[in-house]
Amino acid sequence: MAALNVLMVGTGEYTTGFVGGGASGSDKKVGVVGLTLFDLRRRGKVGELSMVGVNGTKYPAIREHLHKNITLAYNNLDTSFKSYPADDAKDPDAYKAAIDALSPGDAITIFTPDTTHYPIALYAIERGIHVMITKPAVKLLEHHLALLDAAEKRGVYVYIEHHKRFDPAYWDAKARALKLGDFNYFYSYMSQPKFQLETFKAWAGIDSDISYYLNSHHVDICDSMVSQLGYVPTKVSASASKGVAVSMGCHESTEDTISLLVHWEKKDDPSKRATGVYTASWTAPHKAGVHSNQYFHYLAKDGEITINQAKRGYDVADDAAGQLVWYNPFYMRYAPDEDGNFNGQSGYGYVSFEKFVDGCRAVNARELKPADLDAKGLPTLRNTIATTAILEAGRRSIDENREVRIESKDGVWKLV
């Protein structure tokens, strides 16, 4: 199959690991998107690479950062890419010129603020370009459905980067849930340290919230587990705490922690109901020791599953850190192999991208259709409708101080 040309939309932490003039202070010091695609290019699955942001003046420093922290670290791994806009320009619409430079069958990755996902994705889809969108796909259910309609008309593959689905423990739990009978209860928690709000201060509480950013992981995981049993969400009520982020200089509307209470029903037997509680926070302590607490408890008729993926039994004592630190090499393994090459191909962050690239190449080669990829249970646009419905319902529940119902019948979804 032919190599896939990819445009990376967004030049921030997740794409390059470059934040505020230097390497990110998080666990993504060299990013995820760029490093993964550079390695997939080395392996022959990816062809031409390009990148687009709003501020072209960052590119000289980004290139230096990538050369120092990737090329020199991984056996001269090629980190070259074409960039938009020019190094002396700033242009919020630069993504249009960058997408226009692609050909039908090429692909883009979107790692930008949540409010920009819809217009960027739609612009690409209408030009026959495959699309990967970081979670959440979009903020509004109507936008999700509009993208789905556009993608099906153009025959392109749209994939949501829900990498937690490929965490080996979570993947195994999904399979085991099938054997435990009817769904009864799900509780999840995910958090990040307060210093992340320095990275996100420009949009936190303005363009999006912590539920869209982090609850999206476990809402999707739960949906992927229980939808296979015939359960759909029917109503959502949400609650938010506030005060810490605002005291750090974030916008006055920024909430600290958001909890969603979701009611689920079995489609073929509405008398069978279940409850999901999803909590996310970005005001965990600075010295939490883990970049992201992440765990859930799943209760079913014939058993239960509990997963805590925060510490993973791997801790490092480092005088420079001044504390014990728990790393997560199962997500992105940055240590090189015995030949000096990048060696993180088995990390579930990498696997998520490779599955998207493989899907695009298969569609381009006419070996598969996008509907075939839906049928595989991958986090496609069609397979993540419930997640968007729940997240928007949660936001509306807080803003409107009420319970929000989700209706889904004959493939038609709406919030009431």
GROMACS .gro file of N, CA, C and O in nm, residues 261-323:
model
  252
  261LEU      N    1  -2.322   1.245   3.611
  261LEU     CA    2  -2.404   1.131   3.652
  261LEU      C    3  -2.490   1.091   3.532
  261LEU      O    4  -2.575   1.168   3.488
  262VAL      N    5  -2.463   0.973   3.479
  262VAL     CA    6  -2.528   0.930   3.355
  262VAL      C    7  -2.613   0.804   3.380
  262VAL      O    8  -2.567   0.708   3.441
  263HIS      N    9  -2.737   0.810   3.333
  263HIS     CA   10  -2.827   0.694   3.341
  263HIS      C   11  -2.823   0.620   3.208
  263HIS      O   12  -2.831   0.681   3.102
  264TRP      N   13  -2.809   0.488   3.217
  264TRP     CA   14  -2.805   0.402   3.099
  264TRP      C   15  -2.923   0.305   3.101
  264TRP      O   16  -2.966   0.262   3.207
  265GLU      N   17  -2.973   0.271   2.984
  265GLU     CA   18  -3.080   0.172   2.973
  265GLU      C   19  -3.047   0.073   2.862
  265GLU      O   20  -2.981   0.108   2.764
  266LYS      N   21  -3.095  -0.052   2.880
  266LYS     CA   22  -3.077  -0.153   2.777
  266LYS      C   23  -3.184  -0.135   2.671
  266LYS      O   24  -3.303  -0.130   2.702
  267LYS      N   25  -3.141  -0.123   2.545
  267LYS     CA   26  -3.235  -0.090   2.437
  267LYS      C   27  -3.349  -0.191   2.425
  267LYS      O   28  -3.464  -0.152   2.405
  268ASP      N   29  -3.320  -0.319   2.434
  268ASP     CA   30  -3.425  -0.419   2.414
  268ASP      C   31  -3.498  -0.456   2.542
  268ASP      O   32  -3.590  -0.538   2.541
  269ASP      N   33  -3.458  -0.395   2.653
  269ASP     CA   34  -3.525  -0.419   2.782
  269ASP      C   35  -3.504  -0.299   2.874
  269ASP      O   36  -3.416  -0.301   2.961
  270PRO      N   37  -3.584  -0.192   2.856
  270PRO     CA   38  -3.566  -0.068   2.933
  270PRO      C   39  -3.578  -0.084   3.084
  270PRO      O   40  -3.542   0.006   3.160
  271SER      N   41  -3.627  -0.199   3.129
  271SER     CA   42  -3.635  -0.222   3.273
  271SER      C   43  -3.497  -0.243   3.334
  271SER      O   44  -3.480  -0.232   3.455
  272LYS      N   45  -3.398  -0.273   3.248
  272LYS     CA   46  -3.262  -0.291   3.294
  272LYS      C   47  -3.186  -0.160   3.280
  272LYS      O   48  -3.166  -0.109   3.170
  273ARG      N   49  -3.149  -0.105   3.394
  273ARG     CA   50  -3.085   0.027   3.398
  273ARG      C   51  -2.952   0.021   3.471
  273ARG      O   52  -2.929  -0.067   3.553
  274ALA      N   53  -2.867   0.118   3.442
  274ALA     CA   54  -2.736   0.124   3.506
  274ALA      C   55  -2.697   0.270   3.527
  274ALA      O   56  -2.756   0.361   3.468
  275THR      N   57  -2.596   0.289   3.611
  275THR     CA   58  -2.551   0.424   3.645
  275THR      C   59  -2.401   0.439   3.618
  275THR      O   60  -2.323   0.349   3.652
  276GLY      N   61  -2.364   0.551   3.559
  276GLY     CA   62  -2.222   0.582   3.539
  276GLY      C   63  -2.189   0.716   3.602
  276GLY      O   64  -2.265   0.812   3.587
  277VAL      N   65  -2.078   0.723   3.676
  277VAL     CA   66  -2.032   0.848   3.737
  277VAL      C   67  -1.890   0.872   3.688
  277VAL      O   68  -1.800   0.789   3.709
  278TYR      N   69  -1.868   0.986   3.621
  278TYR     CA   70  -1.739   1.016   3.559
  278TYR      C   71  -1.688   1.149   3.614
  278TYR      O   72  -1.754   1.252   3.597
  279THR      N   73  -1.573   1.146   3.680
  279THR     CA   74  -1.519   1.267   3.744
  279THR      C   75  -1.382   1.299   3.686
  279THR      O   76  -1.299   1.209   3.667
  280ALA      N   77  -1.359   1.427   3.657
  280ALA     CA   78  -1.231   1.472   3.604
  280ALA      C   79  -1.190   1.604   3.668
  280ALA      O   80  -1.275   1.689   3.696
  281SER      N   81  -1.061   1.621   3.691
  281SER     CA   82  -1.009   1.743   3.754
  281SER      C   83  -0.874   1.780   3.695
  281SER      O   84  -0.795   1.692   3.660
  282TRP      N   85  -0.849   1.910   3.684
  282TRP     CA   86  -0.714   1.954   3.646
  282TRP      C   87  -0.655   2.042   3.756
  282TRP      O   88  -0.569   2.126   3.731
  283THR      N   89  -0.696   2.014   3.881
  283THR     CA   90  -0.640   2.087   3.995
  283THR      C   91  -0.582   1.991   4.099
  283THR      O   92  -0.586   2.017   4.219
  284ALA      N   93  -0.527   1.878   4.052
  284ALA     CA   94  -0.456   1.786   4.142
  284ALA      C   95  -0.327   1.853   4.189
  284ALA      O   96  -0.279   1.949   4.127
  285PRO      N   97  -0.268   1.806   4.298
  285PRO     CA   98  -0.147   1.870   4.352
  285PRO      C   99  -0.031   1.872   4.252
  285PRO      O  100  -0.015   1.781   4.171
  286HIS      N  101   0.051   1.976   4.262
  286HIS     CA  102   0.169   1.988   4.176
  286HIS      C  103   0.260   1.867   4.193
  286HIS      O  104   0.320   1.818   4.098
  287LYS      N  105   0.274   1.819   4.316
  287LYS     CA  106   0.364   1.708   4.346
  287LYS      C  107   0.288   1.577   4.360
  287LYS      O  108   0.313   1.495   4.448
  288ALA      N  109   0.194   1.554   4.269
  288ALA     CA  110   0.113   1.433   4.274
  288ALA      C  111   0.194   1.308   4.245
  288ALA      O  112   0.155   1.197   4.280
  289GLY      N  113   0.306   1.322   4.174
  289GLY     CA  114   0.390   1.207   4.142
  289GLY      C  115   0.352   1.139   4.013
  289GLY      O  116   0.433   1.070   3.953
  290VAL      N  117   0.228   1.158   3.969
  290VAL     CA  118   0.184   1.105   3.840
  290VAL      C  119   0.128   1.222   3.760
  290VAL      O  120   0.069   1.314   3.815
  291HIS      N  121   0.147   1.217   3.629
  291HIS     CA  122   0.091   1.324   3.548
  291HIS      C  123  -0.059   1.310   3.536
  291HIS      O  124  -0.131   1.409   3.528
  292SER      N  125  -0.107   1.186   3.537
  292SER     CA  126  -0.250   1.165   3.522
  292SER      C  127  -0.297   1.048   3.606
  292SER      O  128  -0.265   0.933   3.578
  293ASN      N  129  -0.373   1.078   3.713
  293ASN     CA  130  -0.444   0.972   3.783
  293ASN      C  131  -0.551   0.920   3.689
  293ASN      O  132  -0.618   0.998   3.620
  294GLN      N  133  -0.570   0.789   3.685
  294GLN     CA  134  -0.669   0.733   3.594
  294GLN      C  135  -0.710   0.595   3.641
  294GLN      O  136  -0.630   0.502   3.643
  295TYR      N  137  -0.836   0.584   3.682
  295TYR     CA  138  -0.883   0.454   3.727
  295TYR      C  139  -1.035   0.445   3.715
  295TYR      O  140  -1.105   0.546   3.705
  296PHE      N  141  -1.085   0.320   3.711
  296PHE     CA  142  -1.229   0.302   3.708
  296PHE      C  143  -1.270   0.172   3.777
  296PHE      O  144  -1.188   0.081   3.798
  297HIS      N  145  -1.398   0.166   3.813
  297HIS     CA  146  -1.458   0.048   3.872
  297HIS      C  147  -1.584   0.016   3.792
  297HIS      O  148  -1.671   0.103   3.775
  298TYR      N  149  -1.593  -0.106   3.742
  298TYR     CA  150  -1.707  -0.151   3.662
  298TYR      C  151  -1.776  -0.265   3.734
  298TYR      O  152  -1.712  -0.364   3.771
  299LEU      N  153  -1.906  -0.251   3.758
  299LEU     CA  154  -1.984  -0.354   3.826
  299LEU      C  155  -2.091  -0.406   3.732
  299LEU      O  156  -2.164  -0.328   3.669
  300ALA      N  157  -2.100  -0.537   3.721
  300ALA     CA  158  -2.200  -0.601   3.636
  300ALA      C  159  -2.273  -0.710   3.716
  300ALA      O  160  -2.241  -0.737   3.832
  301LYS      N  161  -2.369  -0.774   3.653
  301LYS     CA  162  -2.451  -0.875   3.720
  301LYS      C  163  -2.368  -0.989   3.777
  301LYS      O  164  -2.392  -1.037   3.888
  302ASP      N  165  -2.268  -1.032   3.702
  302ASP     CA  166  -2.193  -1.151   3.742
  302ASP      C  167  -2.047  -1.125   3.778
  302ASP      O  168  -1.966  -1.218   3.782
  303GLY      N  169  -2.012  -1.000   3.804
  303GLY     CA  170  -1.874  -0.972   3.841
  303GLY      C  171  -1.842  -0.824   3.836
  303GLY      O  172  -1.929  -0.740   3.810
  304GLU      N  173  -1.716  -0.790   3.861
  304GLU     CA  174  -1.672  -0.652   3.859
  304GLU      C  175  -1.529  -0.643   3.812
  304GLU      O  176  -1.453  -0.740   3.818
  305ILE      N  177  -1.492  -0.525   3.764
  305ILE     CA  178  -1.357  -0.498   3.715
  305ILE      C  179  -1.308  -0.368   3.778
  305ILE      O  180  -1.380  -0.267   3.778
  306THR      N  181  -1.187  -0.370   3.831
  306THR     CA  182  -1.127  -0.248   3.887
  306THR      C  183  -0.989  -0.228   3.825
  306THR      O  184  -0.907  -0.321   3.826
  307ILE      N  185  -0.965  -0.111   3.771
  307ILE     CA  186  -0.836  -0.081   3.709
  307ILE      C  187  -0.783   0.051   3.764
  307ILE      O  188  -0.853   0.152   3.763
  308ASN      N  189  -0.659   0.051   3.811
  308ASN     CA  190  -0.591   0.174   3.853
  308ASN      C  191  -0.464   0.185   3.771
  308ASN      O  192  -0.368   0.112   3.793
  309GLN      N  193  -0.465   0.278   3.676
  309GLN     CA  194  -0.352   0.293   3.584
  309GLN      C  195  -0.266   0.414   3.617
  309GLN      O  196  -0.198   0.466   3.530
  310ALA      N  197  -0.270   0.461   3.741
  310ALA     CA  198  -0.192   0.579   3.778
  310ALA      C  199  -0.045   0.545   3.803
  310ALA      O  200   0.045   0.603   3.742
  311LYS      N  201  -0.018   0.450   3.892
  311LYS     CA  202   0.121   0.424   3.933
  311LYS      C  203   0.183   0.305   3.861
  311LYS      O  204   0.302   0.298   3.846
  312ARG      N  205   0.106   0.206   3.824
  312ARG     CA  206   0.149   0.095   3.740
  312ARG      C  207   0.267   0.018   3.795
  312ARG      O  208   0.339  -0.048   3.721
  313GLY      N  209   0.293   0.031   3.925
  313GLY     CA  210   0.400  -0.047   3.986
  313GLY      C  211   0.540  -0.002   3.947
  313GLY      O  212   0.637  -0.075   3.969
  314TYR      N  213   0.552   0.118   3.891
  314TYR     CA  214   0.682   0.166   3.843
  314TYR      C  215   0.707   0.304   3.902
  314TYR      O  216   0.641   0.401   3.865
  315ASP      N  217   0.800   0.314   3.997
  315ASP     CA  218   0.830   0.444   4.057
  315ASP      C  219   0.979   0.472   4.050
  315ASP      O  220   1.062   0.381   4.053
  316VAL      N  221   1.011   0.600   4.037
  316VAL     CA  222   1.149   0.645   4.022
  316VAL      C  223   1.178   0.753   4.126
  316VAL      O  224   1.102   0.850   4.138
  317ALA      N  225   1.284   0.737   4.202
  317ALA     CA  226   1.329   0.839   4.297
  317ALA      C  227   1.439   0.921   4.229
  317ALA      O  228   1.541   0.864   4.188
  318ASP      N  229   1.416   1.051   4.217
  318ASP     CA  230   1.511   1.137   4.145
  318ASP      C  231   1.531   1.263   4.228
  318ASP      O  232   1.435   1.337   4.256
  319ASP      N  233   1.656   1.290   4.267
  319ASP     CA  234   1.683   1.408   4.348
  319ASP      C  235   1.637   1.535   4.279
  319ASP      O  236   1.593   1.631   4.344
  320ALA      N  237   1.647   1.539   4.147
  320ALA     CA  238   1.608   1.659   4.073
  320ALA      C  239   1.459   1.685   4.086
  320ALA      O  240   1.414   1.800   4.084
  321ALA      N  241   1.380   1.578   4.098
  321ALA     CA  242   1.235   1.594   4.111
  321ALA      C  243   1.195   1.622   4.255
  321ALA      O  244   1.091   1.683   4.280
  322GLY      N  245   1.276   1.577   4.349
  322GLY     CA  246   1.246   1.601   4.489
  322GLY      C  247   1.133   1.515   4.543
  322GLY      O  248   1.077   1.545   4.648
  323GLN      N  249   1.101   1.406   4.474
  323GLN     CA  250   0.991   1.321   4.516
  323GLN      C  251   0.993   1.192   4.434
  323GLN      O  252   1.064   1.182   4.334
   0.00000   0.00000   0.00000
